[in-house]
Coordinates of C-alpha atoms and ligand atoms in Angstrom, one line a residue:
M1 CA -9.6 -15.7 13.2
R2 CA -8.1 -13.0 15.1
P3 CA -9.7 -9.4 16.9
R4 CA -7.4 -7.1 13.9
D5 CA -10.0 -9.4 10.8
R6 CA -13.3 -9.4 13.0
K7 CA -12.9 -5.9 13.5
A8 CA -11.8 -5.6 9.7
R9 CA -14.3 -7.7 8.4
T10 CA -17.3 -6.9 10.2
R11 CA -16.3 -2.8 9.4
I12 CA -16.6 -3.5 5.6
V13 CA -20.3 -5.9 6.5
V14 CA -21.3 -3.1 8.4
T15 CA -20.5 -0.3 5.5
G16 CA -22.2 -2.4 3.2
T17 CA -25.3 -2.7 4.4
L18 CA -25.6 0.4 6.0
A19 CA -24.9 1.1 1.5
T20 CA -27.8 -1.4 0.6
F21 CA -29.7 0.2 3.1
A22 CA -29.4 3.7 2.5
V23 CA -29.8 2.7 -1.2
L24 CA -32.4 1.0 -1.5
A25 CA -34.4 3.1 1.1
A26 CA -34.2 5.7 -0.9
F27 CA -35.7 3.6 -4.1
A28 CA -38.9 2.7 -2.2
I29 CA -39.6 6.7 -1.0
A30 CA -39.3 7.5 -4.8
A31 CA -41.3 4.4 -5.6
R32 CA -43.4 5.0 -3.5
I33 CA -44.4 9.1 -4.0
A34 CA -44.5 8.0 -7.4
T35 CA -47.0 5.3 -7.1
R36 CA -48.9 8.2 -5.7
V37 CA -48.8 11.0 -8.0
L38 CA -49.8 8.2 -10.5
M39 CA -52.9 6.6 -9.3
L40 CA -54.1 10.6 -7.5
A41 CA -52.7 12.6 -10.8
D42 CA -55.3 10.4 -12.2
L43 CA -58.2 10.6 -9.9
D44 CA -56.9 14.3 -9.9
D45 CA -58.1 13.3 -13.9
E46 CA -61.1 12.4 -13.4
L47 CA -62.5 14.7 -10.8
E48 CA -61.2 18.2 -13.1
T49 CA -62.9 16.3 -16.6
L50 CA -66.3 16.3 -14.2
S51 CA -65.9 20.0 -12.1
I52 CA -65.3 21.1 -16.2
A53 CA -68.4 19.2 -17.9
I54 CA -71.3 20.0 -15.1
A55 CA -70.0 23.8 -13.9
S56 CA -69.9 24.9 -17.7
D57 CA -73.3 24.0 -17.4
L58 CA -74.9 25.6 -14.7
E59 CA -72.3 28.2 -16.3
L60 CA -74.7 28.4 -19.5
R61 CA -78.2 27.7 -17.4
G62 CA -77.3 28.9 -14.0
T63 CA -78.8 27.6 -10.1
A64 CA -81.8 29.4 -10.3
T65 CA -83.5 25.9 -12.0
V66 CA -81.1 22.8 -10.7
A67 CA -82.4 20.5 -8.7
H68 CA -81.0 18.0 -6.8
E69 CA -81.7 15.6 -9.3
S70 CA -80.9 17.9 -11.7
L71 CA -77.0 17.2 -10.5
R72 CA -77.1 14.0 -9.7
H73 CA -78.9 13.7 -13.9
G74 CA -75.1 15.5 -14.9
V75 CA -73.5 13.3 -12.8
E76 CA -74.5 10.4 -14.0
T77 CA -74.9 11.1 -17.1
N78 CA -70.4 12.0 -17.3
A79 CA -70.1 8.9 -15.2
F80 CA -71.6 7.7 -18.2
V81 CA -69.9 9.4 -20.3
Y82 CA -66.7 9.4 -19.3
R83 CA -66.7 6.7 -17.0
L84 CA -66.8 7.6 -14.1
E85 CA -68.1 6.7 -10.7
H86 CA -68.1 7.0 -7.0
H87 CA -68.3 10.2 -6.8
A88 CA -70.3 12.6 -4.8
A89 CA -71.8 16.5 -6.2
V90 CA -72.6 19.4 -3.7
L91 CA -73.7 22.6 -5.6
F92 CA -74.6 24.7 -2.6
D93 CA -73.7 29.3 -2.0
A94 CA -73.8 32.0 0.7
H95 CA -77.2 30.7 1.4
G96 CA -77.8 27.3 1.8
V97 CA -76.6 23.9 -0.8
L98 CA -78.4 24.6 -3.8
A99 CA -78.4 20.8 -5.5
A100 CA -76.7 17.5 -4.4
T101 CA -76.1 13.6 -5.2
G102 CA -77.5 11.3 -3.1
E103 CA -78.3 11.8 0.3
L104 CA -75.8 14.6 0.2
G105 CA -78.2 17.2 0.3
H106 CA -80.0 16.4 3.9
L107 CA -76.0 15.2 5.4
A108 CA -74.3 18.2 4.3
R109 CA -74.2 21.5 6.7
H110 CA -74.5 25.1 5.5
S111 CA -70.7 25.4 8.1
N112 CA -69.2 22.6 6.8
L113 CA -69.5 23.7 2.7
L114 CA -68.0 26.4 3.3
E115 CA -64.9 26.1 4.7
F116 CA -64.8 24.1 1.1
Q117 CA -65.7 27.7 0.7
R118 CA -62.7 29.4 1.2
R119 CA -59.7 26.8 -1.3
D120 CA -59.2 27.4 -4.3
E121 CA -60.1 25.0 -7.6
Q122 CA -56.8 22.5 -6.3
P123 CA -57.2 19.3 -5.8
F124 CA -56.8 17.6 -1.9
T125 CA -56.8 15.4 0.2
G126 CA -58.5 15.7 3.4
R127 CA -62.0 13.4 4.8
E128 CA -65.3 14.2 4.3
P129 CA -67.0 15.5 7.0
F130 CA -70.8 14.9 5.7
T131 CA -71.4 10.8 6.4
G132 CA -70.0 10.9 9.9
Q133 CA -67.6 7.8 8.0
Q134 CA -64.4 10.7 7.8
R135 CA -63.6 8.5 4.8
L136 CA -61.2 9.8 2.9
C137 CA -61.7 11.6 -0.3
R138 CA -60.2 13.7 -2.8
F139 CA -61.8 17.2 -3.1
R140 CA -61.8 19.5 -6.2
V141 CA -64.2 23.1 -5.3
T142 CA -65.0 24.6 -8.8
H143 CA -66.0 28.6 -8.1
L144 CA -68.4 28.9 -11.0
R145 CA -69.3 32.6 -12.6
E146 CA -71.2 33.4 -15.5
H147 CA -74.8 32.9 -15.2
A148 CA -74.4 30.1 -12.0
A149 CA -71.6 33.6 -10.4
G150 CA -71.7 32.8 -6.6
A151 CA -72.1 29.9 -6.7
T152 CA -68.9 26.5 -5.7
L153 CA -69.3 22.2 -6.7
L154 CA -67.8 21.0 -5.1
I155 CA -67.0 17.5 -6.0
F156 CA -65.6 14.3 -4.6
R157 CA -64.4 10.7 -4.5
S158 CA -63.6 7.9 -1.6
I159 CA -60.0 6.6 -2.1
E160 CA -60.0 4.5 0.9
T161 CA -59.3 1.9 -1.8
I162 CA -56.6 3.6 -3.0
S163 CA -55.3 4.6 0.4
R164 CA -55.1 0.5 0.8
T165 CA -53.6 0.0 -1.7
L166 CA -51.1 2.5 -0.9
D167 CA -50.3 1.1 2.6
I168 CA -50.0 -2.4 0.7
V169 CA -47.6 -1.0 -1.4
D170 CA -46.0 0.2 1.8
G171 CA -45.3 -3.3 3.2
A172 CA -43.5 -4.7 0.2
L173 CA -41.7 -1.6 0.0
A174 CA -41.1 -1.6 3.5
L175 CA -39.6 -6.0 3.1
L176 CA -37.7 -4.9 0.7
V177 CA -35.7 -2.6 1.8
F178 CA -35.2 -4.9 5.0
G179 CA -35.1 -8.1 3.5
G180 CA -32.7 -6.8 1.2
S181 CA -30.4 -5.2 3.2
L182 CA -30.1 -8.6 5.5
A183 CA -29.6 -10.4 3.0
S184 CA -26.8 -8.1 1.4
A185 CA -25.0 -8.1 5.3
L186 CA -24.9 -12.4 4.4
I187 CA -23.9 -11.9 1.4
L188 CA -21.3 -9.9 2.2
R189 CA -20.4 -12.0 5.0
Y190 CA -20.2 -15.0 3.2
A191 CA -17.6 -12.6 0.5
V192 CA -16.3 -11.0 1.9
G193 CA -15.1 -14.1 4.7
R194 CA -13.7 -15.7 1.6
A195 CA -11.8 -12.8 0.0
L196 CA -10.2 -12.5 3.8
L197 CA -9.2 -16.2 3.4
P198 CA -5.9 -15.7 2.2
V199 CA -4.8 -12.9 4.9
E200 CA -5.2 -15.4 7.2
Q201 CA -2.9 -18.0 5.6
V202 CA -0.6 -15.1 5.3
T203 CA -0.5 -14.7 8.9
A204 CA -1.0 -17.7 9.9
F205 CA 2.4 -18.3 7.5
A206 CA 3.9 -15.9 9.0
E207 CA 3.1 -16.7 12.7
R208 CA 4.8 -19.6 11.8
I209 CA 7.9 -19.1 10.6
T210 CA 10.8 -17.9 12.6
A211 CA 14.5 -17.9 11.7
S212 CA 14.8 -21.9 10.9
D213 CA 13.1 -22.8 8.6
L214 CA 13.2 -20.0 6.3
A215 CA 13.2 -22.2 3.6
Q216 CA 9.6 -22.6 3.8
R217 CA 7.1 -20.5 1.1
V218 CA 4.3 -18.7 1.8
E219 CA 1.4 -20.4 -0.5
V220 CA -2.4 -18.4 -1.0
A221 CA -4.4 -21.4 -3.2
A222 CA -6.6 -19.4 -6.5
A223 CA -6.4 -16.1 -4.2
G224 CA -6.8 -14.1 -7.5
E225 CA -3.9 -11.3 -8.7
E226 CA -3.1 -9.2 -5.7
F227 CA -2.8 -12.1 -3.2
Q228 CA -0.9 -14.0 -5.3
R229 CA 1.6 -10.5 -5.3
L230 CA 1.8 -10.6 -1.3
A231 CA 2.4 -13.8 -1.6
D232 CA 5.7 -13.5 -4.2
V233 CA 6.7 -10.5 -2.2
I234 CA 6.6 -12.1 0.8
N235 CA 8.3 -14.7 -0.7
S236 CA 11.4 -13.1 -2.3
L237 CA 11.3 -11.4 0.9
L238 CA 12.4 -14.7 2.5
E239 CA 15.1 -16.0 0.3
R240 CA 16.8 -12.8 0.7
L241 CA 16.8 -12.9 4.2
D242 CA 17.3 -17.1 4.1
R243 CA 20.3 -16.1 2.0
S244 CA 21.2 -13.2 4.0
F245 CA 20.7 -15.7 7.2
D246 CA 23.2 -18.6 5.0
A247 CA 26.1 -15.7 4.7
Q248 CA 25.5 -14.5 8.5
R249 CA 25.9 -18.4 9.3
R250 CA 29.4 -19.0 7.4
L251 CA 30.7 -15.9 8.2
V252 CA 30.5 -16.9 12.1
A253 CA 31.4 -20.3 11.6
D254 CA 34.9 -19.6 9.2
A255 CA 35.4 -16.6 11.7
A256 CA 34.8 -19.0 14.3
H257 CA 37.6 -20.9 12.7
E258 CA 40.5 -18.9 11.2
L259 CA 39.8 -17.2 15.1
K260 CA 40.5 -20.4 16.9
T261 CA 44.2 -21.2 15.6
P262 CA 45.8 -18.9 16.6
A263 CA 43.9 -19.3 19.7
A264 CA 45.3 -22.1 19.8
V265 CA 49.1 -21.3 19.5
I266 CA 48.9 -18.3 22.7
A267 CA 46.4 -20.9 24.5
A268 CA 49.6 -23.3 23.7
E269 CA 52.5 -21.2 24.1
A270 CA 51.2 -20.2 28.1
Q271 CA 50.6 -23.6 29.6
E272 CA 54.3 -24.2 27.9
L273 CA 55.9 -21.4 29.6
A274 CA 54.1 -21.5 32.8
R275 CA 55.4 -25.4 33.0
G276 CA 58.9 -22.7 33.3
R277 CA 60.5 -26.0 31.8
L278 CA 61.8 -23.6 28.4
S279 CA 65.0 -22.5 27.9
E280 CA 65.7 -19.0 28.2
D281 CA 65.6 -19.4 23.8
E282 CA 63.6 -21.2 24.3
S283 CA 60.9 -18.9 26.3
Q284 CA 61.9 -15.5 23.9
E285 CA 60.3 -17.6 20.9
S286 CA 57.0 -18.7 22.3
L287 CA 56.9 -15.1 23.9
R288 CA 58.1 -14.1 20.5
M289 CA 55.1 -16.7 18.7
I290 CA 52.2 -15.5 21.5
A291 CA 52.6 -12.0 20.0
R292 CA 52.6 -13.2 16.8
A293 CA 49.6 -14.9 17.0
A294 CA 47.7 -12.2 19.3
A295 CA 49.2 -9.5 16.7
G296 CA 47.0 -12.2 14.4
L297 CA 44.3 -11.9 16.2
A298 CA 44.4 -8.4 16.6
H299 CA 44.3 -7.4 12.6
E300 CA 41.5 -10.4 11.8
V301 CA 39.1 -9.0 14.6
D302 CA 40.0 -5.4 13.3
D303 CA 39.1 -6.8 9.4
L304 CA 36.1 -8.2 10.7
L305 CA 34.6 -6.0 12.3
E306 CA 35.2 -3.1 9.7
L307 CA 32.9 -5.6 7.4
A308 CA 30.6 -6.1 9.8
R309 CA 30.2 -1.8 9.8
G310 CA 30.0 -2.1 6.5
D311 CA 28.0 -5.0 6.3
A312 CA 25.2 -2.5 8.5
A313 CA 25.6 0.1 6.2
Q314 CA 27.4 1.9 8.2
R315 CA 28.9 5.4 7.2
R316 CA 32.0 7.1 8.2
Q317 CA 32.5 11.3 8.0
W318 CA 32.6 11.9 4.3
E319 CA 35.0 14.4 2.5
T320 CA 36.3 15.8 -0.4
F321 CA 40.5 14.9 0.0
D322 CA 43.2 14.4 -2.3
V323 CA 44.0 10.8 -3.5
D324 CA 47.6 11.1 -4.1
E325 CA 48.4 12.3 -0.1
A326 CA 45.4 9.3 0.3
L327 CA 47.7 7.0 -1.2
D328 CA 51.0 7.8 0.1
E329 CA 49.5 7.1 2.8
S330 CA 48.6 3.6 1.1
V331 CA 52.0 2.6 1.3
A332 CA 53.5 4.1 4.1
M333 CA 51.7 1.8 5.9
A334 CA 53.5 -1.6 3.8
V335 CA 56.9 0.2 4.0
S336 CA 57.9 -2.0 7.1
P337 CA 56.6 -5.1 6.0
A338 CA 57.9 -4.1 1.8
R339 CA 61.9 -3.6 4.6
E340 CA 60.9 -7.4 5.8
R341 CA 61.3 -8.8 2.6
G342 CA 63.7 -6.4 0.4
V343 CA 60.4 -5.0 -1.9
I344 CA 60.4 -1.5 -3.1
I345 CA 57.5 -0.2 -4.0
M346 CA 57.6 2.6 -7.0
R347 CA 54.5 5.4 -6.2
D348 CA 54.3 7.0 -10.1
G349 CA 51.8 9.7 -11.6
R350 CA 50.5 12.0 -9.7
A351 CA 46.4 11.4 -11.2
A352 CA 45.4 15.2 -9.1
C353 CA 42.2 14.7 -8.7
R354 CA 39.9 13.8 -6.1
V355 CA 37.1 11.6 -4.1
H356 CA 34.5 12.6 -1.9
G357 CA 34.2 9.8 0.3
D358 CA 35.3 7.8 3.4
R359 CA 39.8 8.3 3.4
A360 CA 40.6 6.2 5.8
G361 CA 38.4 4.0 4.1
F362 CA 40.9 3.9 0.9
V363 CA 44.0 4.2 2.8
R364 CA 42.4 0.9 4.7
A365 CA 41.3 -0.6 1.5
I366 CA 44.2 0.9 -1.1
G367 CA 46.5 0.2 1.9
N368 CA 45.3 -3.1 1.9
L369 CA 46.7 -4.3 -1.8
V370 CA 49.7 -3.0 -1.2
A371 CA 49.7 -5.2 1.3
N372 CA 49.3 -8.3 -1.0
A373 CA 51.8 -7.4 -3.5
V374 CA 54.2 -7.5 -0.7
R375 CA 53.5 -10.5 0.9
Y376 CA 51.9 -12.8 -2.2
G377 CA 55.2 -10.9 -4.6
P378 CA 59.1 -12.7 -4.7
R379 CA 61.2 -11.3 -2.0
D380 CA 63.6 -8.6 -3.6
S381 CA 61.5 -8.2 -6.3
E382 CA 59.1 -4.5 -7.1
V383 CA 56.0 -3.0 -6.4
R384 CA 53.9 0.2 -8.6
A385 CA 51.6 1.6 -7.1
T386 CA 49.7 4.3 -9.5
A387 CA 47.5 7.2 -9.1
R388 CA 46.7 8.5 -12.7
V389 CA 42.5 10.7 -13.4
T390 CA 40.3 9.8 -16.2
E391 CA 36.4 11.7 -17.5
H392 CA 34.7 10.8 -14.6
A393 CA 37.2 9.0 -12.0
C394 CA 40.7 8.4 -9.5
E395 CA 42.3 5.4 -11.1
I396 CA 44.5 3.6 -9.2
D397 CA 46.8 0.6 -9.7
V398 CA 49.0 -1.8 -7.5
A399 CA 51.1 -4.1 -9.6
D400 CA 53.9 -6.9 -8.3
R401 CA 55.2 -9.5 -9.8
G402 CA 54.2 -11.6 -7.9
P403 CA 52.0 -15.2 -9.5
G404 CA 49.4 -13.0 -10.3
I405 CA 45.6 -14.4 -9.6
P406 CA 44.6 -17.4 -12.3
E407 CA 41.3 -16.3 -14.1
A408 CA 39.1 -18.9 -12.4
E409 CA 40.0 -17.3 -9.5
R410 CA 39.4 -13.7 -9.6
A411 CA 35.8 -13.4 -8.2
R412 CA 35.7 -15.7 -5.9
I413 CA 38.8 -14.0 -4.4
F414 CA 37.2 -11.6 -2.4
E415 CA 34.7 -13.3 -0.7
R416 CA 34.9 -14.0 3.3
F417 CA 38.1 -15.9 4.5
V418 CA 38.7 -17.4 1.0
R419 CA 42.8 -18.0 0.2
L420 CA 44.5 -19.3 -2.6
S421 CA 46.1 -23.0 -2.0
S422 CA 49.8 -21.4 -2.1
A423 CA 48.9 -18.3 -0.4
R424 CA 47.7 -20.7 2.8
K425 CA 50.9 -23.1 1.7
E426 CA 53.5 -19.2 2.2
H427 CA 51.6 -17.7 3.8
P428 CA 49.6 -18.7 6.8
E429 CA 49.8 -15.3 8.5
G430 CA 46.7 -14.4 6.2
A431 CA 43.3 -14.8 7.7
G432 CA 41.2 -14.3 3.7
L433 CA 39.2 -10.6 4.9
G434 CA 41.7 -7.7 3.1
L435 CA 39.8 -8.1 -0.5
A436 CA 36.7 -8.5 0.9
I437 CA 36.9 -5.5 3.4
V438 CA 38.9 -3.7 -0.2
E439 CA 35.1 -4.2 -2.5
Q440 CA 32.9 -3.8 0.6
I441 CA 34.5 -0.1 0.8
V442 CA 34.9 0.3 -3.2
Q443 CA 31.4 -0.6 -4.2
A444 CA 30.3 1.7 -1.2
H445 CA 31.8 4.9 -3.2
G446 CA 29.6 3.5 -6.3
G447 CA 33.3 2.9 -7.8
A448 CA 34.8 -1.0 -9.4
I449 CA 37.3 -2.9 -8.4
E450 CA 39.3 -5.0 -11.7
V451 CA 41.9 -7.7 -11.0
L452 CA 44.7 -8.2 -14.6
D453 CA 47.7 -9.4 -15.6
R454 CA 50.7 -6.9 -15.1
E455 CA 52.3 -7.6 -18.1
G456 CA 55.8 -8.9 -17.0
G457 CA 54.5 -11.2 -15.2
G458 CA 51.7 -10.8 -11.5
A459 CA 49.4 -9.4 -10.4
L460 CA 47.5 -6.3 -11.3
F461 CA 44.4 -4.6 -9.1
R462 CA 43.4 -1.3 -11.4
V463 CA 40.4 -0.1 -9.0
R464 CA 38.0 3.1 -9.9
F465 CA 36.8 5.4 -7.1
P466 CA 34.6 9.1 -9.4
R467 CA 35.7 12.1 -9.3
A468 CA 34.6 14.0 -6.4
A469 CA 31.6 16.1 -8.7
T470 CA 32.4 20.0 -7.4
E471 CA 36.2 19.5 -9.1
P472 CA 37.2 21.4 -11.8
P473 CA 37.5 19.7 -15.4
Q474 CA 40.8 18.0 -16.1
E475 CA 43.3 16.4 -18.9
P476 CA 43.5 13.3 -18.3
V477 CA 47.2 12.5 -17.4
V478 CA 48.7 9.3 -18.3
A479 CA 50.9 7.6 -15.9
Ligands
ATP501 N1 49.0 -10.1 -5.3 C1 48.2 -10.4 -4.8 N2 48.9 -12.4 -5.0 C2 48.7 -12.9 -5.8 N3 47.4 -13.5 -4.5 C3 46.8 -12.9 -4.4 C4 47.3 -11.3 -5.1 N4 45.6 -11.0 -4.0 C5 45.8 -11.9 -2.6 N5 46.1 -13.0 -3.2 C6 45.2 -14.4 -3.5 O1 44.0 -13.9 -2.9 C7 43.5 -14.1 -1.5 C8 42.4 -13.2 -0.7 O2 43.3 -12.2 -1.0 P1 43.1 -11.5 0.9 O3 44.0 -9.7 1.0 O4 41.6 -11.6 0.6 O5 43.0 -12.2 2.2 P2 44.6 -13.1 2.2 O6 45.4 -11.1 2.3 O7 45.1 -14.0 2.7 O8 44.5 -12.1 4.4 P3 43.4 -11.2 4.7 O9 43.9 -9.7 3.7 O10 43.2 -11.1 5.3 O11 45.3 -10.8 5.8 C9 45.3 -14.0 -0.6 O12 44.8 -15.4 0.6 C10 45.9 -14.7 -2.6 O13 45.6 -16.0 -2.4
MG502 MG1 45.0 -9.8 2.0

């Protein structure tokens, strides 16, 4: 297990154990207080009953005729009536002991008794000072009135047994607190260890996994909903990574393959030139081929960089621009290849529409569509670039008179390096990256692209870019 896991586990166990200890200790203290209060309450009732019984008798009769025996008799009588035992009583006044039970008459010193005279009539616990045994007792003092005024009655009984019982209760409670805390620590340690097992499994799995085995999936056996969700999230992350790694691998392989051909052409032609056996015309042709291949290479590298930038979601500066002007620029880019093929580019319908976005990207995307239309349309044909405005979008159509795109291929042609076989045969100069770039740029703007059939034959690419938000609403212009 990793040190961090251990720390988390220790922290949970220590916190849990301390909490258990605190709860048990609070419970033990409350139980101890309740036991003591209940035990003494019974005792205090006894003392009070006895004190009231004897005191009321004395207050009626006065203390002049009280003898030691009569007090003992009083206690004993009451002990019988109220089932009281082990009680001792002393009756005294300012001059000395008037009566007492048992040997107390001889044992009780007057100075000791005067201490009790200062007490109020609340029961209290203390050590008896009379017998020399210092027994723990519960005392109650009654200050007599009426015929017995001036005299004080002290009744008490030993609570040594109660005290011993309380000691046993204390021991049992301490055992409960420490034993309970220990048991809770052990249970927590086991339970937390088991609960963290899936975390360990996931950690060990994540440590094991590398870019080459992203097809693996983490499994957490019967771990509960939370851990199952964690495993699902990790697995779906792996799946996305796997797919994106796969796409990257394919892209690199395709790119290498595409770049190899022009590089091989350049190398072969350069070798021929170096041998110096070519005629003047052949040398010129060879140089032209090198120039074409190098230009193709530069173009492909540029396209790949554009795609890589889009993949990394790197944004160029966004601005609000006029679609008509940007479309004019896109068309201007294709003028020279169009002239070569005798293709006329018609620019009709002005949208008066504004888009907020990457202007250079827009020009490049529409430029790619116009370049395709020029390249794949027949020689001496016409290409039409139209802009119009709709409620929410600026719509651009690029239409040609070429073979069009079969329905089944319409989704595929936007993939990187995909070229239809006719295009490969007739126009070997393309790389199959143009439409991938168009789609990426359109999507980055939240727009859409679709491939349609042009009326009368040919392909029609329709692109929609959302209109800039600040633009005042306009009537749709029909081209
Ligand atoms: N207007 C069109 N008419 C017919 N087919 C087209 C048209 N535009 C694109 N295609 C087909 O779609 C394929 C992909 O086009 P894309 O622009 O991505 O690549 P490319 O033109 O072949 O090469 P690149 O644009 O990288 O120079 C083309 O090879 C072609 O087969
Ligand atoms: Mg293209």
